[in-house]
Amino acid sequence: GFTGAELAVLLAGMITAFAVSVLAIKFLVKYIKKNDFKAFGWYRIALGAAVALYFIVNRK
């Protein structure tokens, strides 16, 4: 079982995660109404290239 303090921390984390996810969804819906997915596409390509480069450089 959990202690009272552990449950409080767990509940605080759950509430924070919920609040942040609601804000993120609101932002994305508002963004998509005004813009398209091009920025996200380029972001994903750049992030994928950076991750691939990291693993290529740091492989043993």
XYZ file of C-alpha atoms in Angstrom:
60
model
C 0.000 0.000 0.000
C 0.837 3.652 -0.180
C 1.373 6.025 2.690
C -0.618 9.233 2.878
C 2.348 11.269 1.632
C 2.888 8.926 -1.315
C -0.770 9.138 -2.288
C -0.618 12.938 -2.088
C 2.411 13.031 -4.396
C 0.751 10.579 -6.794
C -2.455 12.616 -6.857
C -0.535 15.867 -7.401
C 1.314 14.275 -10.316
C -1.900 13.007 -11.863
C -3.600 16.395 -11.560
C -0.565 18.174 -13.015
C -0.341 15.722 -15.929
C -4.046 16.187 -16.660
C -3.814 19.992 -16.563
C -0.762 20.075 -18.836
C -2.382 17.679 -21.303
C -5.547 19.814 -21.477
C -3.453 22.931 -22.138
C -1.414 21.115 -24.807
C -4.557 19.888 -26.563
C -6.117 23.361 -26.494
C -2.927 24.868 -27.938
C -2.672 22.267 -30.697
C -6.338 22.568 -31.707
C -6.020 26.364 -31.858
C -2.766 26.077 -33.838
C -4.218 23.601 -36.339
C -7.239 25.844 -36.970
C -4.892 28.636 -38.103
C -1.955 26.689 -39.576
C -1.101 23.374 -41.172
C 1.155 20.496 -40.191
C 4.258 21.673 -42.095
C 6.021 22.958 -38.971
C 5.393 19.673 -37.186
C 6.627 17.730 -40.197
C 9.894 19.635 -40.340
C 10.260 19.344 -36.572
C 9.876 15.551 -36.762
C 12.373 15.294 -39.626
C 14.930 17.431 -37.755
C 14.415 15.526 -34.507
C 14.719 12.181 -36.286
C 17.940 13.282 -37.983
C 19.355 14.539 -34.670
C 18.535 11.277 -32.884
C 19.992 9.202 -35.723
C 23.146 11.323 -35.735
C 23.463 10.967 -31.950
C 23.339 7.176 -32.164
C 25.710 7.056 -35.136
C 28.275 9.225 -33.342
C 27.935 7.483 -29.958
C 27.814 3.824 -30.969
C 30.415 1.542 -29.498
